[in-house]
PDB file of C-alpha atoms in Angstrom:
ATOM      1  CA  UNK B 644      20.813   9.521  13.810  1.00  0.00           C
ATOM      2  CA  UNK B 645      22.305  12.945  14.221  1.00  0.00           C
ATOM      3  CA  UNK B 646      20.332  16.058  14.768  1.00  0.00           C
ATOM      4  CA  UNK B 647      21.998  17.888  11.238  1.00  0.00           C
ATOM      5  CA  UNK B 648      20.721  14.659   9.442  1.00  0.00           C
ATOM      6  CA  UNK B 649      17.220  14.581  10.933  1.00  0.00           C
ATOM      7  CA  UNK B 650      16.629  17.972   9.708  1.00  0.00           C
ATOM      8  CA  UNK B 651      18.227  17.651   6.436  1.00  0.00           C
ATOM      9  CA  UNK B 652      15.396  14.820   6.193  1.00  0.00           C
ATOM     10  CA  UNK B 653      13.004  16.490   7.085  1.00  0.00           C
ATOM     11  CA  UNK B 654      13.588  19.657   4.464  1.00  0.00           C
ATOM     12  CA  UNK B 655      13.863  17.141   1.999  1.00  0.00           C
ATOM     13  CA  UNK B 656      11.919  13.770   2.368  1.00  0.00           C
ATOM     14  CA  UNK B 657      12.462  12.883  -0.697  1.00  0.00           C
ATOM     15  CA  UNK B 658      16.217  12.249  -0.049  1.00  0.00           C
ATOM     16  CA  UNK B 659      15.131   9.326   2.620  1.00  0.00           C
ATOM     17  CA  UNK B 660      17.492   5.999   2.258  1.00  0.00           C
ATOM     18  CA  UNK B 661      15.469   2.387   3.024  1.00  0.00           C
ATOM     19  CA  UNK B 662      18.252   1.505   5.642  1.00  0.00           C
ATOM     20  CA  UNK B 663      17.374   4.393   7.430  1.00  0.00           C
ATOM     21  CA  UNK B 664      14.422   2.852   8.717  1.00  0.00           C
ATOM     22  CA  UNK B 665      15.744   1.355  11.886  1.00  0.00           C
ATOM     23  CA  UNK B 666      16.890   4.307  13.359  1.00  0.00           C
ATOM     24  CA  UNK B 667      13.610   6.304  12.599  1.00  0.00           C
ATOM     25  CA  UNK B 668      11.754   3.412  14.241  1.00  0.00           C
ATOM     26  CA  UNK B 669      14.269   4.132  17.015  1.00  0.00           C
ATOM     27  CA  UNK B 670      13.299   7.372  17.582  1.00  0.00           C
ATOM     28  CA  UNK B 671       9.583   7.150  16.857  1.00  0.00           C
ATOM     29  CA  UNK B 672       9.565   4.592  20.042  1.00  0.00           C
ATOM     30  CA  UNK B 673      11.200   7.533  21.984  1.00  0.00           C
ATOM     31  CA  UNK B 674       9.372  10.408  20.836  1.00  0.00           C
ATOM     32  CA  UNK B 675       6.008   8.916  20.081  1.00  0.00           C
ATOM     33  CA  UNK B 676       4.033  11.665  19.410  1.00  0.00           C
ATOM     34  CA  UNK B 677       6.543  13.900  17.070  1.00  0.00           C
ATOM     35  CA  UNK B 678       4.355  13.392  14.034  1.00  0.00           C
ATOM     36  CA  UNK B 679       7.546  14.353  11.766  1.00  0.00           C
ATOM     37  CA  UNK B 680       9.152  11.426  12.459  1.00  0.00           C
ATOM     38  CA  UNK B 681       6.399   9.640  12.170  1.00  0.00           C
ATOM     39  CA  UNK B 682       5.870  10.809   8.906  1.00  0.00           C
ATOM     40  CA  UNK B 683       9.023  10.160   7.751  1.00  0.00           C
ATOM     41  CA  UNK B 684       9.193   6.494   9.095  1.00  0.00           C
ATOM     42  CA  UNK B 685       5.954   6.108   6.822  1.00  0.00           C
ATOM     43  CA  UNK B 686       7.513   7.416   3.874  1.00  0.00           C
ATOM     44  CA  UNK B 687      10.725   4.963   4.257  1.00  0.00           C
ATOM     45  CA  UNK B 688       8.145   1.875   4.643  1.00  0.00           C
ATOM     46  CA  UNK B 689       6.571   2.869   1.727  1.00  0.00           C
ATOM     47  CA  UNK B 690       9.632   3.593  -0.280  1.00  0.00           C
ATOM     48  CA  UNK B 691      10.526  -0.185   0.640  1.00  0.00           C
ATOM     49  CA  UNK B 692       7.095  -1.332   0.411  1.00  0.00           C
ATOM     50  CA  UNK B 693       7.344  -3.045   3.945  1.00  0.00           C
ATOM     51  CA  UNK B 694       4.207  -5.489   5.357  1.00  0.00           C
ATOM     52  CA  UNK B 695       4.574  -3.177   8.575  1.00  0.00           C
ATOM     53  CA  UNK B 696       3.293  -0.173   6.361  1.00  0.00           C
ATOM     54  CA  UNK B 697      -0.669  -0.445   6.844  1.00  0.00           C
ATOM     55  CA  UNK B 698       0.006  -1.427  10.594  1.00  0.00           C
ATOM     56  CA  UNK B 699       2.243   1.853  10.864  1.00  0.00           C
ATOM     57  CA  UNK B 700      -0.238   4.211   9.143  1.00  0.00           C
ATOM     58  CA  UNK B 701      -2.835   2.957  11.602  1.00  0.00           C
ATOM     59  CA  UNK B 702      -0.980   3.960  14.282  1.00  0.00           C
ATOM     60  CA  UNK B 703       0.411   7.340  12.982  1.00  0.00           C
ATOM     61  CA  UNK B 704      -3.360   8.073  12.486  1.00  0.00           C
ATOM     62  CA  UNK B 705      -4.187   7.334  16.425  1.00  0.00           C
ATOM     63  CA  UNK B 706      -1.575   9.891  17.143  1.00  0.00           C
ATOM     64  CA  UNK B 707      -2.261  12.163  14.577  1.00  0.00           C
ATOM     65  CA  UNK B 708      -5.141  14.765  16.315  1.00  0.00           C
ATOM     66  CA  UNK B 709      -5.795  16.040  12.275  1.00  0.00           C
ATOM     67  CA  UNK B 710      -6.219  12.960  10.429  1.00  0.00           C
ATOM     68  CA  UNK B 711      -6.981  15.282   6.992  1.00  0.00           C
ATOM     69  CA  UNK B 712      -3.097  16.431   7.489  1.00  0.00           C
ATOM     70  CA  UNK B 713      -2.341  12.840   7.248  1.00  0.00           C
ATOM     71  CA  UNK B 714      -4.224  11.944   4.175  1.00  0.00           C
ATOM     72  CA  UNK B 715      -3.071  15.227   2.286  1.00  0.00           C
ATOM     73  CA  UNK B 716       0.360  13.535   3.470  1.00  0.00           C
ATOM     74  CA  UNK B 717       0.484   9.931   2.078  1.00  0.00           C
ATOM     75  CA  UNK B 718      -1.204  11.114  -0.790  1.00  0.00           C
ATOM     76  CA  UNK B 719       1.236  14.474  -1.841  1.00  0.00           C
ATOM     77  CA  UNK B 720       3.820  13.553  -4.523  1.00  0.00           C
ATOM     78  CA  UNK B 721       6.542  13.872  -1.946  1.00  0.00           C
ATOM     79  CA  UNK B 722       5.441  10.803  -0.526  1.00  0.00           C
ATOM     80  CA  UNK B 723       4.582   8.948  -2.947  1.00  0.00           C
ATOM     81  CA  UNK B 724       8.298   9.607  -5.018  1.00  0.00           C
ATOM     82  CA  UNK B 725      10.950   7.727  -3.933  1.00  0.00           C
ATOM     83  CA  UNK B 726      14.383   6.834  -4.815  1.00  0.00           C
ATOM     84  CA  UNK B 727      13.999   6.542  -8.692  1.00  0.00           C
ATOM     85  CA  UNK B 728      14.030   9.960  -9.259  1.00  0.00           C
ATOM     86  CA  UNK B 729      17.059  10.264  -7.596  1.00  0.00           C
ATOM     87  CA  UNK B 730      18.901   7.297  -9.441  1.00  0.00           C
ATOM     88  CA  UNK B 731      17.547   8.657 -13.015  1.00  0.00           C
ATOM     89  CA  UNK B 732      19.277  12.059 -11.818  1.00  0.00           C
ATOM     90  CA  UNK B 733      22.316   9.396 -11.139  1.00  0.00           C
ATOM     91  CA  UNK B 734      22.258   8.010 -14.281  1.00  0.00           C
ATOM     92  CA  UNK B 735      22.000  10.859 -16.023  1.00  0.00           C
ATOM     93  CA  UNK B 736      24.653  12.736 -14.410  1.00  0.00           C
ATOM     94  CA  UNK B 737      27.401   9.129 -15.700  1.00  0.00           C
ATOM     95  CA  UNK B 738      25.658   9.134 -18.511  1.00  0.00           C
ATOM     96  CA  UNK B 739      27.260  12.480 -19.556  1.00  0.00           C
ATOM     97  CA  UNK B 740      30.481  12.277 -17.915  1.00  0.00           C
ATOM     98  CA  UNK B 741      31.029   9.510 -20.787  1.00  0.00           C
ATOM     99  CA  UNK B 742      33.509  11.003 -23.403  1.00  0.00           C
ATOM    100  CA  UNK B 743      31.977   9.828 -26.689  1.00  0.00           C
ATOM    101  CA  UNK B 744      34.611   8.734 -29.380  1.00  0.00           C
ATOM    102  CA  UNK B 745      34.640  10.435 -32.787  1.00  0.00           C
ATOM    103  CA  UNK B 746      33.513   7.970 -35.044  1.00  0.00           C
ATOM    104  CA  UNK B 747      35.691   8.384 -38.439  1.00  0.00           C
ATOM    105  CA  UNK B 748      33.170   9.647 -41.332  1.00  0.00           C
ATOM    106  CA  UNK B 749      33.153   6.206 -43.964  1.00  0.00           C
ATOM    107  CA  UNK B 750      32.475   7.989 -46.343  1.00  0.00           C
ATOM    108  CA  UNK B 751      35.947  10.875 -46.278  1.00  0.00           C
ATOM    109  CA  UNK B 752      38.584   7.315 -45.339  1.00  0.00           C
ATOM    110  CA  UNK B 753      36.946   4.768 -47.634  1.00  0.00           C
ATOM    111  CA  UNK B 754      33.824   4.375 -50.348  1.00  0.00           C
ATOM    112  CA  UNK B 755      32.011   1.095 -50.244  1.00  0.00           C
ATOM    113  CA  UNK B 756      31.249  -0.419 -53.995  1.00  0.00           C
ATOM    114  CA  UNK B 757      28.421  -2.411 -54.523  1.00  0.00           C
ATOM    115  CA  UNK B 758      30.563  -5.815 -54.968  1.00  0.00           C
ATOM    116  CA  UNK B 759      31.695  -4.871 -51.343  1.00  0.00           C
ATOM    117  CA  UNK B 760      28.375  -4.457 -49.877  1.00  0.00           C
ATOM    118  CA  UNK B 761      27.102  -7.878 -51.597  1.00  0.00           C
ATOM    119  CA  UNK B 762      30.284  -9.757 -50.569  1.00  0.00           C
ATOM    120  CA  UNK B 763      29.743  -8.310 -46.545  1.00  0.00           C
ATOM    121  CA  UNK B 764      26.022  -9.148 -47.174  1.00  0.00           C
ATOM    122  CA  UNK B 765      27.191 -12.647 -48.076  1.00  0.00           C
ATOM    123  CA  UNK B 766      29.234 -13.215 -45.430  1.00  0.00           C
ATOM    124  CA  UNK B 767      26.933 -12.309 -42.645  1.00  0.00           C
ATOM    125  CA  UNK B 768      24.309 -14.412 -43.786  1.00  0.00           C
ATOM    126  CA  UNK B 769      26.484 -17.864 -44.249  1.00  0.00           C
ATOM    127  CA  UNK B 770      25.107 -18.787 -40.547  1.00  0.00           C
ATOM    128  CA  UNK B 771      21.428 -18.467 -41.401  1.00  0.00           C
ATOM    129  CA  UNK B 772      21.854 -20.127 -44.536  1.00  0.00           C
ATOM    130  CA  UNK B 773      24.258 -23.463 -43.134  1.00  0.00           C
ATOM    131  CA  UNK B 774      21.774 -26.525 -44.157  1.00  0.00           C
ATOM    132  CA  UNK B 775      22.543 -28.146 -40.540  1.00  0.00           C
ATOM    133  CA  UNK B 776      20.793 -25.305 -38.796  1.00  0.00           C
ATOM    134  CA  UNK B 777      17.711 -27.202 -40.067  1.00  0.00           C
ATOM    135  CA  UNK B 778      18.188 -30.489 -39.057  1.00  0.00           C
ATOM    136  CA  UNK B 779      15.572 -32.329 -36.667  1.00  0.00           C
ATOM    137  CA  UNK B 780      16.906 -32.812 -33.139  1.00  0.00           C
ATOM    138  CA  UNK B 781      16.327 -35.127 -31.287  1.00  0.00           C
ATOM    139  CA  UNK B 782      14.109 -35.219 -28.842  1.00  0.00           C
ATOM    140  CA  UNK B 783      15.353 -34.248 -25.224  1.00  0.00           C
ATOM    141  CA  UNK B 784      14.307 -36.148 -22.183  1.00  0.00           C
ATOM    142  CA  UNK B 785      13.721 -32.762 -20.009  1.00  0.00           C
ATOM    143  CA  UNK B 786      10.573 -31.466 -19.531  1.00  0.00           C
ATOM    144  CA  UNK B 787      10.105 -28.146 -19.142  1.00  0.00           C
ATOM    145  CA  UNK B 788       8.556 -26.787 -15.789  1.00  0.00           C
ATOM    146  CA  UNK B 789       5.796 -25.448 -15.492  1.00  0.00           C
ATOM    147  CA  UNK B 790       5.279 -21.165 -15.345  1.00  0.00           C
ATOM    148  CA  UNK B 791       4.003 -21.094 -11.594  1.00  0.00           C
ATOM    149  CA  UNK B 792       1.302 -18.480 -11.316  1.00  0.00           C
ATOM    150  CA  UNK B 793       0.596 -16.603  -9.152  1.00  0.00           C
ATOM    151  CA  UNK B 794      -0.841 -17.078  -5.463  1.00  0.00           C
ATOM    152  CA  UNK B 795      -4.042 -15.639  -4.289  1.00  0.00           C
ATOM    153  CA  UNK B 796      -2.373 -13.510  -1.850  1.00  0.00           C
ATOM    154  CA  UNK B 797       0.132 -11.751  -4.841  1.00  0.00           C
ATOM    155  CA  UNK B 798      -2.556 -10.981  -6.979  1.00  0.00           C
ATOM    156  CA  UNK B 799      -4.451  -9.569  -4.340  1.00  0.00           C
ATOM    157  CA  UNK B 800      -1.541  -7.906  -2.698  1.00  0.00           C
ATOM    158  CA  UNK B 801      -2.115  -8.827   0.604  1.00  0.00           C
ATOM    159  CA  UNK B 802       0.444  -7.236   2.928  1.00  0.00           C
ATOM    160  CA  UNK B 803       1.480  -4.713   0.305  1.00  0.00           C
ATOM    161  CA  UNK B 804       0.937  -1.223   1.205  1.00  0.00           C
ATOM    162  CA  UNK B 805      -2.524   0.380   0.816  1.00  0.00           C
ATOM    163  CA  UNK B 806      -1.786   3.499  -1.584  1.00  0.00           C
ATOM    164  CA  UNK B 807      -4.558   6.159  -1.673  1.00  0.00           C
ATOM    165  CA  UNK B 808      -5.377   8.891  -3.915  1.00  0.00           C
ATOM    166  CA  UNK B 809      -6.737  12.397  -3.127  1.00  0.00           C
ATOM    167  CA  UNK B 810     -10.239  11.508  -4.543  1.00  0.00           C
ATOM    168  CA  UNK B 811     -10.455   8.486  -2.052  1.00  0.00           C
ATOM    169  CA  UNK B 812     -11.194  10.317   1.540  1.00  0.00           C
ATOM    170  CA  UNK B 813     -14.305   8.036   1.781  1.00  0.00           C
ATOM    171  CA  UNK B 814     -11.603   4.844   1.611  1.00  0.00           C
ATOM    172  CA  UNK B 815      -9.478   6.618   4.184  1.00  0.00           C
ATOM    173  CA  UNK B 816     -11.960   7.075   6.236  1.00  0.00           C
ATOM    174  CA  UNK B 817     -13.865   3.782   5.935  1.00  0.00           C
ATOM    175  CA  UNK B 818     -10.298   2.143   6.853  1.00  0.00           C
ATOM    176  CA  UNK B 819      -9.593   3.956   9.712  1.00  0.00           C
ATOM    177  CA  UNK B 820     -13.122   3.049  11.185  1.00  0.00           C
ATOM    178  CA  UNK B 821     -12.722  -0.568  10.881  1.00  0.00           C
ATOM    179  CA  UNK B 822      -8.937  -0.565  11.763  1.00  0.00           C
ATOM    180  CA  UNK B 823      -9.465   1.428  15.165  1.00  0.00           C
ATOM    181  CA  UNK B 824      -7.882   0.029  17.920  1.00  0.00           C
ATOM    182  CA  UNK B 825      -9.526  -2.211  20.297  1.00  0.00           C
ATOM    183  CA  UNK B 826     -10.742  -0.752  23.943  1.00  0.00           C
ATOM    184  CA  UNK B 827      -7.820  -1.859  26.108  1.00  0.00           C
ATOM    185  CA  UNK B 828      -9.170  -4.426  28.928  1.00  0.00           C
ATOM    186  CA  UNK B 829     -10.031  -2.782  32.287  1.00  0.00           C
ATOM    187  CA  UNK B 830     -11.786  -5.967  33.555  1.00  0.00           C
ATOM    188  CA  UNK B 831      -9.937  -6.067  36.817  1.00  0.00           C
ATOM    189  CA  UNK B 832      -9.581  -2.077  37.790  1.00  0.00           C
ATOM    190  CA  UNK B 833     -13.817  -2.485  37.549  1.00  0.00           C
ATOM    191  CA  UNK B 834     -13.967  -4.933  39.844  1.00  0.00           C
ATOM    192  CA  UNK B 835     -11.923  -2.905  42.495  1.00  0.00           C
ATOM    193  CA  UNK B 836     -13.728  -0.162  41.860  1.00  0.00           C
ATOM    194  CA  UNK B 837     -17.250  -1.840  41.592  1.00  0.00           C
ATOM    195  CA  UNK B 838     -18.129  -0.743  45.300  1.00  0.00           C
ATOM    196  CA  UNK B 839     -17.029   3.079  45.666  1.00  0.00           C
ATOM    197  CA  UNK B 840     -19.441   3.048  42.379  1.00  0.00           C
ATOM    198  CA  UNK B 841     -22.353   1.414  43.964  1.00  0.00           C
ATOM    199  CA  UNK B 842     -22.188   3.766  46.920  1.00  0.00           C
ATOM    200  CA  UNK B 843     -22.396   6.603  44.446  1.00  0.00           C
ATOM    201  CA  UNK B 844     -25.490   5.478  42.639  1.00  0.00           C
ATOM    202  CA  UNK B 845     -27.435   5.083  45.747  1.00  0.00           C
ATOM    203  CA  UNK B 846     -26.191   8.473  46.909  1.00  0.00           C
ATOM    204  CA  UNK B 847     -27.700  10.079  43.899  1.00  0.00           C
ATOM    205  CA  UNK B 848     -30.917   8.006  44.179  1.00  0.00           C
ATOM    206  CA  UNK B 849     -31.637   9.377  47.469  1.00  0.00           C
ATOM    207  CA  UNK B 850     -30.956  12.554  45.634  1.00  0.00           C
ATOM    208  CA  UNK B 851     -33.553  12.256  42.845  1.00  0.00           C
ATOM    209  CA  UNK B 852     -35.782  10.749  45.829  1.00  0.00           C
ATOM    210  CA  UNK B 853     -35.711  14.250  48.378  1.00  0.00           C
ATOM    211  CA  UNK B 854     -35.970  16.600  45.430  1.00  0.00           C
ATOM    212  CA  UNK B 855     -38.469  15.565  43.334  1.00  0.00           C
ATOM    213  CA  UNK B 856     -39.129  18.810  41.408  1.00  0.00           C
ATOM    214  CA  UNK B 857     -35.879  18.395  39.283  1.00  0.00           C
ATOM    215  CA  UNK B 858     -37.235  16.482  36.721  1.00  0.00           C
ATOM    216  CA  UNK B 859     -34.500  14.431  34.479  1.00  0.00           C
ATOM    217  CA  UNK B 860     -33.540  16.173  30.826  1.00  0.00           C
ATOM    218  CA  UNK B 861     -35.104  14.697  27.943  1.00  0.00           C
ATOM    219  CA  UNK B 862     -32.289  12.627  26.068  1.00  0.00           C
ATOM    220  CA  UNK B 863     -32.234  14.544  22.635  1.00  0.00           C
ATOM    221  CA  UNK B 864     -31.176  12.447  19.560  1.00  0.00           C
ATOM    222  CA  UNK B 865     -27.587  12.870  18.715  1.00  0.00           C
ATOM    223  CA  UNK B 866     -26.583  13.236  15.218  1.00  0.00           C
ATOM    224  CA  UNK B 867     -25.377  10.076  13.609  1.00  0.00           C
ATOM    225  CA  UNK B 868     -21.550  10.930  12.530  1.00  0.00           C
ATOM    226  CA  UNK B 869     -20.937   7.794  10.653  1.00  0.00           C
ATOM    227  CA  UNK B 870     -23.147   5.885   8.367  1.00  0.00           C
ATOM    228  CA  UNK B 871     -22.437   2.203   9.527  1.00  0.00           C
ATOM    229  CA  UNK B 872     -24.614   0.842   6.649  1.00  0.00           C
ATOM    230  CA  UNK B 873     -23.360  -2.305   5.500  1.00  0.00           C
ATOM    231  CA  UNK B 874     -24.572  -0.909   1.968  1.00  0.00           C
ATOM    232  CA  UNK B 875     -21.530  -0.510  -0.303  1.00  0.00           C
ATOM    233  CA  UNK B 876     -22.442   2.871  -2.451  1.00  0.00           C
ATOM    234  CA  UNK B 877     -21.552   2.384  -6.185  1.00  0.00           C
ATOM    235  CA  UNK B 878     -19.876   5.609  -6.600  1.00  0.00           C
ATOM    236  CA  UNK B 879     -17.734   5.691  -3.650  1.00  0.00           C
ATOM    237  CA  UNK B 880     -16.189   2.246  -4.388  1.00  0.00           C
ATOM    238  CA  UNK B 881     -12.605   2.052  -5.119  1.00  0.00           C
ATOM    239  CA  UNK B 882      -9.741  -0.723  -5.497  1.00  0.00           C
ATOM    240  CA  UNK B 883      -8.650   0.592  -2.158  1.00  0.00           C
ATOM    241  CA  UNK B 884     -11.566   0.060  -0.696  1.00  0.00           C
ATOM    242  CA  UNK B 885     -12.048  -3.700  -1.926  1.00  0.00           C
ATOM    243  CA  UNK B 886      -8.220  -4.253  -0.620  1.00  0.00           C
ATOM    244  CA  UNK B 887      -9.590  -2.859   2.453  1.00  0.00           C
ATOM    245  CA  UNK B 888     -11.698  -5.442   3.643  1.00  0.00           C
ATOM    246  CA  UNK B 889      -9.316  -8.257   1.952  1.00  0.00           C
ATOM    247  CA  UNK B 890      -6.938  -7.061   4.979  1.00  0.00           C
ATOM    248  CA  UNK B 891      -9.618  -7.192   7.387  1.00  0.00           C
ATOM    249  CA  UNK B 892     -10.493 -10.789   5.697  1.00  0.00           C
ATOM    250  CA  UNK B 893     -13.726  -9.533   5.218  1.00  0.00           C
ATOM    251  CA  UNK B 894     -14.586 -12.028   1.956  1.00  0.00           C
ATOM    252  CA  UNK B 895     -17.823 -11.778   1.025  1.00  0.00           C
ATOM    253  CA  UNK B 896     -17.554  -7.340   0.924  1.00  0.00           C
ATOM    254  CA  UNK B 897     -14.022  -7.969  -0.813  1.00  0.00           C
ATOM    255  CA  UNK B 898     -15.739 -10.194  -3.807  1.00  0.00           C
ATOM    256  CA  UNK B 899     -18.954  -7.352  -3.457  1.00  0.00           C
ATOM    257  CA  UNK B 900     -16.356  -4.444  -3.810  1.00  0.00           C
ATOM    258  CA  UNK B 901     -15.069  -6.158  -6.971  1.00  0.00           C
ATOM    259  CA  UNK B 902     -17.935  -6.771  -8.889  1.00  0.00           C
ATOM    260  CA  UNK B 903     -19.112  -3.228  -8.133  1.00  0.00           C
ATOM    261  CA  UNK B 904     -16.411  -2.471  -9.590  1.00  0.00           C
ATOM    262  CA  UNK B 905     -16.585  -4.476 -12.612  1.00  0.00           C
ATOM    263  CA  UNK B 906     -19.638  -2.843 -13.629  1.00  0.00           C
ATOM    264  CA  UNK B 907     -18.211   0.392 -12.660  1.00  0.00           C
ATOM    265  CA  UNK B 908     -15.040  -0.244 -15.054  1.00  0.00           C
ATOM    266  CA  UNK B 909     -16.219  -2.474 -17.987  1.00  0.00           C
ATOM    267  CA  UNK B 910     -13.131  -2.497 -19.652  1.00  0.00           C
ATOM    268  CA  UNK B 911     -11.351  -4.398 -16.470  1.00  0.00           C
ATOM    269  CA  UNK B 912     -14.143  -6.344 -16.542  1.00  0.00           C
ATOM    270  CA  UNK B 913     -11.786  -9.621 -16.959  1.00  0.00           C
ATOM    271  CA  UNK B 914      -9.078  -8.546 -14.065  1.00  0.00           C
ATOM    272  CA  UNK B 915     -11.520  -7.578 -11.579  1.00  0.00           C
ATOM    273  CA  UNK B 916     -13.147 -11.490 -12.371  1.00  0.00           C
ATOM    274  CA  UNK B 917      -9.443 -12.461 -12.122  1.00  0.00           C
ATOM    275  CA  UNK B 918      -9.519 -10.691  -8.204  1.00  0.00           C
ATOM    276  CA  UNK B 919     -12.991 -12.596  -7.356  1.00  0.00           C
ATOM    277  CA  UNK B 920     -11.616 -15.562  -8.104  1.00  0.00           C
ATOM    278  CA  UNK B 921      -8.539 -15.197  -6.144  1.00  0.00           C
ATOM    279  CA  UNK B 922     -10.978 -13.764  -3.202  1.00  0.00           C
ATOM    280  CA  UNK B 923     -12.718 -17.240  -3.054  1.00  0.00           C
ATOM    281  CA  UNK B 924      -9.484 -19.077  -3.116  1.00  0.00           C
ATOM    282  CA  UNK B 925      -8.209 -17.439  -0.432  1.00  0.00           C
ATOM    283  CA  UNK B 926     -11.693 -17.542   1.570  1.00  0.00           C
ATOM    284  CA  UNK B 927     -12.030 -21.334   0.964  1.00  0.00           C
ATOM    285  CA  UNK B 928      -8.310 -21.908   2.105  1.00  0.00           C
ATOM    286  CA  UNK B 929      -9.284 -20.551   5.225  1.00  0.00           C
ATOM    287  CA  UNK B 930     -12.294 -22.223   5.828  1.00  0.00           C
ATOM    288  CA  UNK B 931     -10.225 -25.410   5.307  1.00  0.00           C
ATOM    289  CA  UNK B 932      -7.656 -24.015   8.134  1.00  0.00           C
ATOM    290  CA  UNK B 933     -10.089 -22.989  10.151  1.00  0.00           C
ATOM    291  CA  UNK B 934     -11.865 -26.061  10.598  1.00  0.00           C
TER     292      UNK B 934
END
């Protein structure tokens, strides 16, 4: 991608093409932590309404050191429009560049009598009235198939991109704490180092041992930053939310989340039953596979 088209991008997101993608995946590999590009490769996922989305958002937020900027982000109008706009503008533009025949005024050329209008009105319904229109056919020997509904995952969107609003900062926030990335291994750099280590602690026990007038600090209580209740408030649930933990395959909170909702929202009362069912279709599928 050239330079001139990066930042013509970049003044105007909205302008982003889906087969652009590779090549901003390209560079957000070489310049990981240019959060522009990373913003823009989010915006071309979404736009194309990629799997890779959630995944990518996740890791755009572990590089982003203001996570608020992010949300304000993926939840602007910018990012959320996408090409449609810019094919209505399209359309609109061929639209006009149509030169419109003049249509010759009946009524100057020609007047229509009434025996003319009854004869055309005859005419045009002949078809309708033919008598072998309504005879019985006979019966055909192929069986119609069946409307195939809809899998679990489809109505629950699994894989789809999570879209959030600007009321739903709890959501945000409750899916980056259960989506944070794993502590990476250090298993074997603790066993080399497992001696140095000892030798340290008994050098500061001998410490504590020839001074005993420092007495140790009294551990204060440190403020608890996030509520890890596994108490699902009524007023900060959302859809999001509830497709949250269906991504985590976290079943039973998913079908919770839903019927939360369903008292929440009366009047969807009969989809959100539609998503619990789905929930325990998918959950008992992978029992099955699991076992």
């Amino acid at each position: 991608m050239q330079l001139q088209e990066l930042s013509d991008i970049l003044q105007r997101p909205e302008t982003l093409k889906p087969e652009q993608i590779t090549e901003l995946k390209s560079l957000v590999d070489t310049y990981p932590y240019f959060q522009p590009i990373r913003a823009l490769y989010l915006k071309a996922l979404k736009n194309k309404d990629s799997y890779k989305y959630n995944n990518a958002l996740k890791v755009t937020a572990a590089h982003t050191t203001d996570r608020s900027i992010l949300f304000d982000f993926i939840t602007s109008e910018i990012f959320n429009q996408n090409l449609i706009s810019e094919q209505i503008k399209q359309n609109s533009e061929y639209i006009k560049a149509i030169e419109v025949n003049a249509v010759d005024d009946i009524s100057i050329h020609r007047s229509v009598t009434i025996d003319d209008a009854l004869k055309q009105h005859i005419e045009a319904t002949e078809g309708v009235l033919d008598p072998n229109l309504f005879n019985k056919k006979e019966g055909s020997d192929s069986v119609a198939e069946p409307i195939k509904s809809n899998s679990a995952e489809e109505k629950l969107k699994i894989g789809k991109p999570l879209e959030f609003s600007t009321s739903e900062t709890h959501s945000f926030s409750e899916w980056l704490k259960i989506t944070s990335f794993k502590p990476i291994d250090r298993t074997e750099e603790a066993d080399k180092t497992e001696a140095p280590l000892i030798n340290k602690l008994e050098t500061i026990d001998r410490f504590i041992l020839e001074n005993p007038k420092i007495k140790p600090t009294v551990n204060t209580p440190k403020p608890k930053l996030v509520d890890n209740s596994d108490d699902i408030e009524d007023s900060l649930m959302t859809e999001t939310l509830a497709r949250i933990y269906l991504e985590q395959k976290n079943y039973e909170k998913a079908i919770q989340s839903y019927r939360i909702l369903s008292l929440k929202y009366p009047e969807k009362s009969s989809f959100f039953a539609d998503q619990i069912k789905a929930v325990k279709e998918l959950k008992e599928r992978n029992n099955t596979d699991n076992d």
